[in-house]
Amino acid sequence: MFSRNLPNFLLKPLMNFVLLVYLFFSRLFHVDFEPKEKLDDSYTKFNSFDDPLPDIEPNYPDYKELLAEAKENGEPIKAVNRRKPLTVDVEEC
């Protein structure tokens, strides 16, 4: 904003002016950080992280059974045709 530093004799009056403006507006626009009324806390039951998550066993269907079932239904699953070579090492699906 300024092309050169402010002279020291201007710095103190400028800071005093900024402080006075801040104090003036802080009295006009007083903000309470605590609500005057008690808020409804019924929504907090949905934010409870005390209950542990249930253990879910993963379901890994056999791909051969899926292919055979799709072929029986008349909708065979086609192979994926990649346009770019796979750059990730895949050990398991």
Coordinates of C-alpha atoms in Angstrom, one line a residue:
M1 CA 0.0 0.0 0.0
F2 CA 2.8 2.4 0.9
S3 CA 5.8 2.7 -1.3
R4 CA 8.1 3.6 1.6
N5 CA 8.1 3.2 5.4
L6 CA 6.2 5.7 7.5
P7 CA 8.3 8.1 9.5
N8 CA 8.5 7.3 13.2
F9 CA 6.8 10.6 14.2
L10 CA 3.6 9.6 12.3
L11 CA 3.5 6.0 13.6
K12 CA 2.3 6.8 17.1
P13 CA -0.6 9.2 16.2
L14 CA -1.7 6.8 13.5
M15 CA -1.8 3.8 15.9
N16 CA -3.6 6.0 18.5
F17 CA -6.2 6.9 15.8
V18 CA -6.7 3.2 14.8
L19 CA -7.1 2.3 18.5
L20 CA -9.7 5.0 19.1
V21 CA -11.7 3.9 16.0
Y22 CA -11.6 0.3 17.2
L23 CA -12.8 1.3 20.7
F24 CA -15.5 3.5 19.3
F25 CA -16.9 0.8 17.0
S26 CA -16.5 -1.9 19.6
R27 CA -18.9 0.0 21.9
L28 CA -21.4 0.5 19.0
F29 CA -21.4 -3.1 17.9
H30 CA -21.1 -5.0 21.1
V31 CA -21.1 -8.8 20.5
D32 CA -21.9 -11.3 23.2
F33 CA -20.0 -14.5 22.8
E34 CA -22.4 -16.5 25.0
P35 CA -26.0 -16.9 23.9
K36 CA -28.6 -15.3 26.1
E37 CA -30.9 -18.3 25.8
K38 CA -30.1 -21.9 26.3
L39 CA -29.8 -23.7 23.0
D40 CA -31.7 -26.9 22.4
D41 CA -29.2 -29.8 22.9
S42 CA -31.5 -32.5 21.5
Y43 CA -29.3 -32.7 18.3
T44 CA -26.2 -33.8 20.3
K45 CA -27.5 -37.4 20.5
F46 CA -26.6 -37.7 16.8
N47 CA -23.1 -36.5 17.4
S48 CA -22.1 -39.1 20.0
F49 CA -18.8 -40.8 19.2
D50 CA -18.8 -42.8 22.4
D51 CA -20.5 -45.9 20.8
P52 CA -18.0 -48.1 19.0
L53 CA -18.6 -48.9 15.4
P54 CA -20.1 -52.4 14.7
D55 CA -17.7 -55.0 13.3
I56 CA -18.8 -55.8 9.7
E57 CA -17.5 -58.8 8.0
P58 CA -16.6 -58.1 4.4
N59 CA -18.3 -60.0 1.6
Y60 CA -16.0 -61.0 -1.2
P61 CA -18.0 -62.7 -3.9
D62 CA -16.2 -65.1 -6.2
Y63 CA -15.7 -63.5 -9.6
K64 CA -16.2 -66.8 -11.4
E65 CA -19.6 -67.2 -9.9
L66 CA -20.5 -63.7 -10.8
L67 CA -19.4 -64.2 -14.4
A68 CA -21.4 -67.5 -14.7
E69 CA -24.5 -65.9 -13.2
A70 CA -24.3 -63.0 -15.6
K71 CA -23.9 -65.3 -18.5
E72 CA -26.9 -67.4 -17.4
N73 CA -29.0 -64.2 -17.3
G74 CA -28.0 -63.3 -20.8
E75 CA -25.9 -60.2 -19.8
P76 CA -22.3 -61.3 -20.0
I77 CA -19.8 -59.0 -18.3
K78 CA -17.2 -57.8 -20.8
A79 CA -13.5 -57.3 -20.0
V80 CA -12.2 -53.8 -19.4
N81 CA -10.4 -52.3 -22.3
R82 CA -7.8 -49.9 -21.0
R83 CA -6.7 -47.0 -23.1
K84 CA -3.6 -46.3 -21.0
P85 CA -1.4 -49.0 -19.4
L86 CA -1.9 -49.7 -15.7
T87 CA 0.7 -47.9 -13.7
V88 CA -0.2 -49.2 -10.2
D89 CA 1.0 -52.5 -8.9
V90 CA -2.0 -54.5 -8.0
E91 CA -1.5 -57.5 -5.7
E92 CA -5.1 -58.2 -4.6
C93 CA -8.5 -57.0 -5.7

